[in-house]
Coordinates of N, CA, C and O in Angstrom, one line a residue:
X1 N -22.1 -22.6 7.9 CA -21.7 -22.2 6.6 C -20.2 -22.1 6.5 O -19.6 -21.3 7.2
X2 N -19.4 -22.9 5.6 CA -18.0 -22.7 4.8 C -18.0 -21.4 4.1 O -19.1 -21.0 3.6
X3 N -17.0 -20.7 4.0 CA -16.8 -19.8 3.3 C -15.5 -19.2 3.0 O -14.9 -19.0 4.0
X4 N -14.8 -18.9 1.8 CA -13.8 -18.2 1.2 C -13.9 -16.9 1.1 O -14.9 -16.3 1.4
X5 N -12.7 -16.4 0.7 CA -13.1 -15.2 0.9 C -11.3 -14.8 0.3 O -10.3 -15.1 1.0
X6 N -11.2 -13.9 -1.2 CA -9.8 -13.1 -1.7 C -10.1 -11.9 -1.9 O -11.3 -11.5 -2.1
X7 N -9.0 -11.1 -1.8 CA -9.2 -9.9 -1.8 C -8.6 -9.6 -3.1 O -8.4 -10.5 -3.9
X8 N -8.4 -8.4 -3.5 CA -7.9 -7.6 -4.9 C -7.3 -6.1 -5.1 O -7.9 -5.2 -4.7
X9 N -6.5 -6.0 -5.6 CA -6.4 -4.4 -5.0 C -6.3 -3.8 -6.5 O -5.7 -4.1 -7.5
X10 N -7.4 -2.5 -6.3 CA -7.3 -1.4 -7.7 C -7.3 -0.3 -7.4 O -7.7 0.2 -6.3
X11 N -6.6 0.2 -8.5 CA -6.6 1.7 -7.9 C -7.5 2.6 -9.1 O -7.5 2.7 -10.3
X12 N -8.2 3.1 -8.1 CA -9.6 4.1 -9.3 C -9.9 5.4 -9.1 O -9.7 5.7 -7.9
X13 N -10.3 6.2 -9.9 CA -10.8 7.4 -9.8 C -12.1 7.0 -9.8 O -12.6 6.0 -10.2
X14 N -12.5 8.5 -8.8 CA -14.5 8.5 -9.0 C -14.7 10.0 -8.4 O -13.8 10.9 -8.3
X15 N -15.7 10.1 -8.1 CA -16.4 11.3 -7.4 C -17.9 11.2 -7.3 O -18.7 10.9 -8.1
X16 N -18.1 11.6 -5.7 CA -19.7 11.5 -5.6 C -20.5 12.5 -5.7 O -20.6 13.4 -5.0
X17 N -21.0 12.2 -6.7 CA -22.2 13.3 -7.3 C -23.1 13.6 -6.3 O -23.9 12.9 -5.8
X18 N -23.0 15.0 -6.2 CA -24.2 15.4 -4.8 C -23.2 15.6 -3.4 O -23.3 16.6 -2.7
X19 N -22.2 14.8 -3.1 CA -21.6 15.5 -2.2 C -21.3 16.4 -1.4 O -20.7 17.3 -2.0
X20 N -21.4 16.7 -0.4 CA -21.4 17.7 0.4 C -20.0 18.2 0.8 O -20.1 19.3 1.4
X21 N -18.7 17.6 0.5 CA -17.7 18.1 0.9 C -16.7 17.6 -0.1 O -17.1 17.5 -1.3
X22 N -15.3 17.2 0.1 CA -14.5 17.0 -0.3 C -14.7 15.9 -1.5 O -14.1 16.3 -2.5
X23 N -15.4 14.6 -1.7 CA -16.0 13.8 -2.1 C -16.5 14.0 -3.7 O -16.8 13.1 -4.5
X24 N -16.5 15.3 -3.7 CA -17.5 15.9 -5.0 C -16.8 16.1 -6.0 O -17.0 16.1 -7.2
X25 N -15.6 16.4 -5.3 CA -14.2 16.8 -6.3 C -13.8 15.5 -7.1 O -14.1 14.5 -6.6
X26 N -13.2 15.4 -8.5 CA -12.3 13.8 -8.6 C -11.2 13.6 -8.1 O -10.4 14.5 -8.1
X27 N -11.0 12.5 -7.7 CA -9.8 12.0 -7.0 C -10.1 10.8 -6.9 O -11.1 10.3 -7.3
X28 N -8.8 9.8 -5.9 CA -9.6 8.5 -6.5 C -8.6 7.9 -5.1 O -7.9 8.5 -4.4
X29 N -9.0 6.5 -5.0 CA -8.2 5.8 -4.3 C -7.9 4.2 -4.6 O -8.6 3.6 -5.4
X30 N -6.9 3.6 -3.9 CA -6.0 2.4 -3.9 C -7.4 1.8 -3.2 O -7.8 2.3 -2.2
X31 N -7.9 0.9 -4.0 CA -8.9 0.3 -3.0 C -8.6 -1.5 -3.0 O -8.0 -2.1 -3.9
X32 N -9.1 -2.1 -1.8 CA -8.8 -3.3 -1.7 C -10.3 -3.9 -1.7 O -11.0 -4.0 -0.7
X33 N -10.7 -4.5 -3.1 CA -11.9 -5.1 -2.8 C -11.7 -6.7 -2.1 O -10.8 -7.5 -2.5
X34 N -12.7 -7.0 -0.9 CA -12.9 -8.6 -0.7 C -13.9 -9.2 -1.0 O -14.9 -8.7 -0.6
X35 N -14.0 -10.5 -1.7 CA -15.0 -11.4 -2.0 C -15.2 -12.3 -1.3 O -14.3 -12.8 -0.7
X36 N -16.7 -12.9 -1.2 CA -16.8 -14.1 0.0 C -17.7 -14.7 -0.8 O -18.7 -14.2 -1.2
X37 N -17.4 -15.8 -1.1 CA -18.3 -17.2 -1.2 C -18.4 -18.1 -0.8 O -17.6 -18.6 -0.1
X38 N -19.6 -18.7 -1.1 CA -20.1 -19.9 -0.2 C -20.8 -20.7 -1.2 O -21.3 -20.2 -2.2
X39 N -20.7 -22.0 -0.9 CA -21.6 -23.0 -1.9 C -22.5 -23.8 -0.3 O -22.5 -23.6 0.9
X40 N -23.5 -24.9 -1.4 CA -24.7 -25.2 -0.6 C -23.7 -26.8 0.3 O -23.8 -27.3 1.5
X41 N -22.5 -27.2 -0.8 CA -21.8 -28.4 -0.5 C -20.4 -28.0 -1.0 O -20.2 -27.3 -2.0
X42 N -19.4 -28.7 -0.3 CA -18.1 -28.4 -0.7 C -17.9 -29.4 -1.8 O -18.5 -30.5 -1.7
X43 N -17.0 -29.3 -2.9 CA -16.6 -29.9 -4.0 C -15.9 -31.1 -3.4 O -15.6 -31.1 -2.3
X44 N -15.7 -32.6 -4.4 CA -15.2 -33.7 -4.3 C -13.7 -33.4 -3.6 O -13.2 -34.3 -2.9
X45 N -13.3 -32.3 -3.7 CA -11.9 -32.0 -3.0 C -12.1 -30.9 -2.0 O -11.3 -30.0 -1.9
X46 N -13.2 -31.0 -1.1 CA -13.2 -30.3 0.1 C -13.4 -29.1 -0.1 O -12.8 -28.5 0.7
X47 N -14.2 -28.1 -1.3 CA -13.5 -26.8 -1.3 C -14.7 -25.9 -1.7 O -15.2 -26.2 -2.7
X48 N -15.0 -25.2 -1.2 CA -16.3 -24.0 -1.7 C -16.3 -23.7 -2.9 O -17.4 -23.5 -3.4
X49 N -14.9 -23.3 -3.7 CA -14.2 -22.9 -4.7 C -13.0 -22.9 -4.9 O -12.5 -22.3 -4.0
X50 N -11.7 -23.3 -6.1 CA -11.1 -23.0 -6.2 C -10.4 -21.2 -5.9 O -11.0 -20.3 -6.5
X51 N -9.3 -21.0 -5.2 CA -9.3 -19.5 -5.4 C -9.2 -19.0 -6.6 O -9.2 -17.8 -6.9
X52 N -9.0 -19.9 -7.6 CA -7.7 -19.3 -8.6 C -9.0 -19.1 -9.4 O -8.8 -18.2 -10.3
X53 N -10.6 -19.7 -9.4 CA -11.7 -19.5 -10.4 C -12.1 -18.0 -9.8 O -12.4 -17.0 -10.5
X54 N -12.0 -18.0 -8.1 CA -12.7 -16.0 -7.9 C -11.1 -15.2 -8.6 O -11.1 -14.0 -9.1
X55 N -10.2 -15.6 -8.5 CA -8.9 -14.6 -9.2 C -9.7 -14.4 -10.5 O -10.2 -13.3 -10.7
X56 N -9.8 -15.6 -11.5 CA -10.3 -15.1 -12.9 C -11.8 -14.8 -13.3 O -12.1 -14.4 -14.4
X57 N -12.6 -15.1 -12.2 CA -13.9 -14.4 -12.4 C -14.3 -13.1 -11.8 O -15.2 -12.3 -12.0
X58 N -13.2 -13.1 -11.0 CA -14.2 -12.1 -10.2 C -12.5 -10.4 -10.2 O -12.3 -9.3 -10.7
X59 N -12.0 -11.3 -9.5 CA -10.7 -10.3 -9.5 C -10.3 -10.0 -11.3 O -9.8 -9.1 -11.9
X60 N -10.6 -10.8 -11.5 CA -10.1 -10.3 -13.7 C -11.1 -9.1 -14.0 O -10.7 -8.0 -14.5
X61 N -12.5 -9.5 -13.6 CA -13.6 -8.6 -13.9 C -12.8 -6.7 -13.2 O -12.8 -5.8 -14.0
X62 N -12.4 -6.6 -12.1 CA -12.5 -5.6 -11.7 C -11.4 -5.3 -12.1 O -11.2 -4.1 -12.0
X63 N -10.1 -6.1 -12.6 CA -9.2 -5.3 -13.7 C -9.5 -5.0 -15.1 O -9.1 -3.9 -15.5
X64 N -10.0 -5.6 -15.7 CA -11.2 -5.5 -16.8 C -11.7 -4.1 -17.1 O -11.8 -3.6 -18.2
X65 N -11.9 -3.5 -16.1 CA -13.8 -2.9 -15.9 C -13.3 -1.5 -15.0 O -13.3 -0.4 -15.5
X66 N -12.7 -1.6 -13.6 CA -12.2 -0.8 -13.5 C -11.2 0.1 -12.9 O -11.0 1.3 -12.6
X67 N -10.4 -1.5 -12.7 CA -8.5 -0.7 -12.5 C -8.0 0.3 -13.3 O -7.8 -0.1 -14.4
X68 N -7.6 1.4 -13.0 CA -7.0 2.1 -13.6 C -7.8 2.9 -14.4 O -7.2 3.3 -15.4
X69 N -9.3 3.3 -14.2 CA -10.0 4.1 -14.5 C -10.8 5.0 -13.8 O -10.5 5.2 -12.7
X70 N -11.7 5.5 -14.2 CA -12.6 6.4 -13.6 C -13.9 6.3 -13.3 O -14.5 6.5 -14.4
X71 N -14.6 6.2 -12.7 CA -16.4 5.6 -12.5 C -16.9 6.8 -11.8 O -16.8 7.5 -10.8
X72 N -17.8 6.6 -13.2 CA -18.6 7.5 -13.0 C -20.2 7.1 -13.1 O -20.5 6.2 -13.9
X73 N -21.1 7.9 -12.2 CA -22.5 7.7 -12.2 C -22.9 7.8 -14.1 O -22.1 8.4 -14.9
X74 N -24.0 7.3 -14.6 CA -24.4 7.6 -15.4 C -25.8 8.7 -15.3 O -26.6 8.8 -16.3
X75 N -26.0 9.5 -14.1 CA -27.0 10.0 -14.4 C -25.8 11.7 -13.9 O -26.5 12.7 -13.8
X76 N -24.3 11.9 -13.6 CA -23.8 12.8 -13.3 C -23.4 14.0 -14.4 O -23.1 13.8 -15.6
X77 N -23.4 15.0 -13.9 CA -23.7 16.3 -15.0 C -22.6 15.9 -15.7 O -22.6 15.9 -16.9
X78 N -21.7 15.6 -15.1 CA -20.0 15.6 -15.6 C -19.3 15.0 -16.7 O -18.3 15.3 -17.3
X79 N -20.8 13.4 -16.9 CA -20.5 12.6 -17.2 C -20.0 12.4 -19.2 O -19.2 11.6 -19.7
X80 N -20.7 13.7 -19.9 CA -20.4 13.8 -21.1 C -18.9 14.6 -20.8 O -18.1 13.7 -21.2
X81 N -18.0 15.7 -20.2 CA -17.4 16.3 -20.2 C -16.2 15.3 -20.4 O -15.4 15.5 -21.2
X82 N -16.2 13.8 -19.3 CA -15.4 13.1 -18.4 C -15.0 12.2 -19.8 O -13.8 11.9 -20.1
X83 N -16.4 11.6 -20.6 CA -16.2 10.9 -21.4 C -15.2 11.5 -22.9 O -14.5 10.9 -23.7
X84 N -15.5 13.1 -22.8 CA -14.7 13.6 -24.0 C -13.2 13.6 -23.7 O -12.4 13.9 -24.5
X85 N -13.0 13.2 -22.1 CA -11.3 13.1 -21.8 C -10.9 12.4 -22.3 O -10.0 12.3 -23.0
X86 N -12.2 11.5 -21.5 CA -11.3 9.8 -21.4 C -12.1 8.8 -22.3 O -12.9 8.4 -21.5
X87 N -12.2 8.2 -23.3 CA -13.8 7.4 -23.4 C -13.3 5.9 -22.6 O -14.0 5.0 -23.0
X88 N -12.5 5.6 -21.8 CA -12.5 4.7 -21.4 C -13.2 4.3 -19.9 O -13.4 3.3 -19.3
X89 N -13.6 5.8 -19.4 CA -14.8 5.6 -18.1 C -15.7 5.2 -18.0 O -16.6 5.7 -18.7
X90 N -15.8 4.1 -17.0 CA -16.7 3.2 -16.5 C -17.7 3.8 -16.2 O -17.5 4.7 -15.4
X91 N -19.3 3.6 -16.8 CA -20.2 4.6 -16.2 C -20.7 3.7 -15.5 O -20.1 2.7 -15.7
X92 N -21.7 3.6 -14.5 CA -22.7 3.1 -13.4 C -23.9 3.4 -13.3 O -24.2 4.6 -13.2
X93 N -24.6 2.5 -13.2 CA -26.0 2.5 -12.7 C -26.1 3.4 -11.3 O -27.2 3.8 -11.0
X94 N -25.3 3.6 -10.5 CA -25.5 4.3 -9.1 C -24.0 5.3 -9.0 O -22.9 5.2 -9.6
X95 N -24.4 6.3 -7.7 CA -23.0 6.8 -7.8 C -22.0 5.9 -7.1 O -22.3 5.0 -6.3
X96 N -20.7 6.3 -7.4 CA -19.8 5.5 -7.1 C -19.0 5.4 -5.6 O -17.9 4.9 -5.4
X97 N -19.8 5.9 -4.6 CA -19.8 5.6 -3.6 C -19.2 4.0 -3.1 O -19.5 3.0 -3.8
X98 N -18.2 4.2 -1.5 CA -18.4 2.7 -1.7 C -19.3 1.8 -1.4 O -19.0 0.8 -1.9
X99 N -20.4 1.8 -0.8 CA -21.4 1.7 -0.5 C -22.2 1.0 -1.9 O -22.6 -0.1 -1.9
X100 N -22.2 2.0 -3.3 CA -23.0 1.6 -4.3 C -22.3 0.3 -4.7 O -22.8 -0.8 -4.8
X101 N -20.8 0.6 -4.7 CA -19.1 -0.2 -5.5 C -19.7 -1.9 -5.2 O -19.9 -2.8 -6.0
X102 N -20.0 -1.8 -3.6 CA -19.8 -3.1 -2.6 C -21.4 -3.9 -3.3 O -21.8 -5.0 -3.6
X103 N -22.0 -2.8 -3.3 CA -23.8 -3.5 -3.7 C -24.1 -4.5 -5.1 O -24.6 -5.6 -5.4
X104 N -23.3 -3.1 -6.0 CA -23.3 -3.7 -7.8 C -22.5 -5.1 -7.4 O -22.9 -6.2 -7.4
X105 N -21.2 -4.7 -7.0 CA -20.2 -5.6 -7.3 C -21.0 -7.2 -7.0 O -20.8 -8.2 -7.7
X106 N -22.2 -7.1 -5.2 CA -22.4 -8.2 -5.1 C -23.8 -8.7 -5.9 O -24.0 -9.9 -6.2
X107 N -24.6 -7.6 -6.0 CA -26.2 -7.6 -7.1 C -25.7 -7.7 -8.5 O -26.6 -7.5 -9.2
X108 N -24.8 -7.8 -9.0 CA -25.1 -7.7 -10.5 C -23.8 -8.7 -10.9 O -23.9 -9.7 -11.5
X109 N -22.7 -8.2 -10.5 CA -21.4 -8.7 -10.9 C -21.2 -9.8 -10.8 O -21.0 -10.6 -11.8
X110 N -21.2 -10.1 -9.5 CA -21.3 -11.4 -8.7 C -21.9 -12.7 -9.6 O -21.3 -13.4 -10.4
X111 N -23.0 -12.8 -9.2 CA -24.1 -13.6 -9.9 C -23.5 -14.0 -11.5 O -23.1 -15.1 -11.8
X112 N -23.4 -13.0 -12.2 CA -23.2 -13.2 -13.3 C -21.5 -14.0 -13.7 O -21.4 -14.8 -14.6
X113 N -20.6 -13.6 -12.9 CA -19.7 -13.9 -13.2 C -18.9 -15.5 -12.6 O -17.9 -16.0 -13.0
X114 N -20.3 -16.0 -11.2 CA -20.1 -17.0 -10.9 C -20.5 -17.6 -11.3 O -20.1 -18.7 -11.0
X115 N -21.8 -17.7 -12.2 CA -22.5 -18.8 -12.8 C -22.1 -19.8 -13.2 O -21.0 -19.7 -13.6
X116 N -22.6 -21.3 -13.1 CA -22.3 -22.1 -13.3 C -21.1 -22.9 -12.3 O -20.7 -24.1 -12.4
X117 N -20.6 -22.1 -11.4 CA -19.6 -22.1 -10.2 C -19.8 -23.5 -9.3 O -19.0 -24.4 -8.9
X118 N -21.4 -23.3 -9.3 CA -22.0 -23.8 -7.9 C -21.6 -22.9 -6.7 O -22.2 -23.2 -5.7
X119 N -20.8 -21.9 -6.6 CA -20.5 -21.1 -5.5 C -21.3 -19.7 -5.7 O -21.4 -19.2 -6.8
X120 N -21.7 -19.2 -4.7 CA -22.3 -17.7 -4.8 C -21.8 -16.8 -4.4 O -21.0 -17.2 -3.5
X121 N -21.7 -15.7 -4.5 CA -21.4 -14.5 -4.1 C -22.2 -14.4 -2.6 O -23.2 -15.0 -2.5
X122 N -21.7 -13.6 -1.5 CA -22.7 -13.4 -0.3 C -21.9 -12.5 0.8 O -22.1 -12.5 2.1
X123 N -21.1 -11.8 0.3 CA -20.2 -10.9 1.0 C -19.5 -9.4 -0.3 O -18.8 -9.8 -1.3
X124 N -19.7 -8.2 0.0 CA -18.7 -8.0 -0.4 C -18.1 -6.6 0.5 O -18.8 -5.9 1.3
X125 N -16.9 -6.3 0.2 CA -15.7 -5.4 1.1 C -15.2 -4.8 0.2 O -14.4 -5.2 -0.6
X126 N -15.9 -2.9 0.3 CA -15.0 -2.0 -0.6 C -14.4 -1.5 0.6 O -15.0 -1.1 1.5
X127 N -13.1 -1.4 0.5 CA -12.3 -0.9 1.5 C -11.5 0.5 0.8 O -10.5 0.4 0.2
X128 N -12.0 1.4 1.1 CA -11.3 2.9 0.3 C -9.7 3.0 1.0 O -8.6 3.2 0.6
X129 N -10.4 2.8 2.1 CA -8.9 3.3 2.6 C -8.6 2.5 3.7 O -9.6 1.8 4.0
X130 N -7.2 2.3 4.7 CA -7.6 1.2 5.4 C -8.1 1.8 6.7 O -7.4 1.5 7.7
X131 N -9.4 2.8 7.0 CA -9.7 3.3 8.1 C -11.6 3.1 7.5 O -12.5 3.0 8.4
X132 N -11.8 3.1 6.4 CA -12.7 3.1 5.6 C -13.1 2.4 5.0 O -12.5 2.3 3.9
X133 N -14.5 0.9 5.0 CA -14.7 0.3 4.0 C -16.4 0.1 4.2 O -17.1 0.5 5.1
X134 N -16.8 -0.7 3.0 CA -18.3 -0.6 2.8 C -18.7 -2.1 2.7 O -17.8 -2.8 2.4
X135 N -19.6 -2.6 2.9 CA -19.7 -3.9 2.9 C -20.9 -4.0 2.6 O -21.6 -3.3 3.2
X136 N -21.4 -5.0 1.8 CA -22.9 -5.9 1.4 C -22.2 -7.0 1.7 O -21.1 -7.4 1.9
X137 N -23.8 -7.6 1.9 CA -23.7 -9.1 2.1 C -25.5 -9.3 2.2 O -26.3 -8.4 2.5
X138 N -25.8 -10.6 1.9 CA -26.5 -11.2 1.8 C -27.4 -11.4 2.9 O -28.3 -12.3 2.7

């Protein structure tokens, strides 16, 4: 298997609901997400994908959505309080763990935003910190 693979860097607030320690609090970090794709054949010009199509499909989406904001679970106590700050927080289907970050990004986001690509999503790398990162894949 060929495969690509860019990274992206955002910086976000979150907090994990349920937490046991420091985590529970909000705070946020510089995170470096990475994407990997793969197609079934490389294009007429040798290539799994253009990079510059995951920059605007995929890296646009998480400036979009949620550089420079806040993600929050939609099922967290906090979540009416957070929205009367800010109404621009991202809510989620799961908490925002990196672990959930790396899963959505590759089950839901992915798929939808490569459509039509011929390339798939099949990797992804939430990196919190650079001692710290979370990874799905396929």
């Amino acid at each position: 298997m060929i495969s690509i693979c860019r990274y992206h860097d955002i910086s976000v607030g979150h907090r994990i609901c349920g937490h046991e320690s420091h985590c529970a609090r909000l705070h946020g970090h510089n995170y470096r997400i990475h994407f990997t794709c793969t197609a079934d054949e490389l294009d007429a010009l040798g290539r799994v994908l253009d990079f510059q199509v995951v920059k605007e499909r995929l890296c646009q989406w998480l400036e979009d959505h949620w550089d420079h904001r806040f993600l929050v679970w939609d099922k967290d106590p906090l979540l009416g309080g957070l929205r009367a700050l800010d109404p621009s927080v991202s809510v989620l289907p799961c908490n925002p763990s990196a672990e959930n970050m790396a899963r959505y990004l590759g089950e839901v986001v992915g798929p939808a935003q490569l459509e039509g690509t011929g390339a798939r999503l099949v990797a992804v790398e939430v990196e919190e910190t650079a001692k710290c990162k979370a990874r799905w894949s396929l």
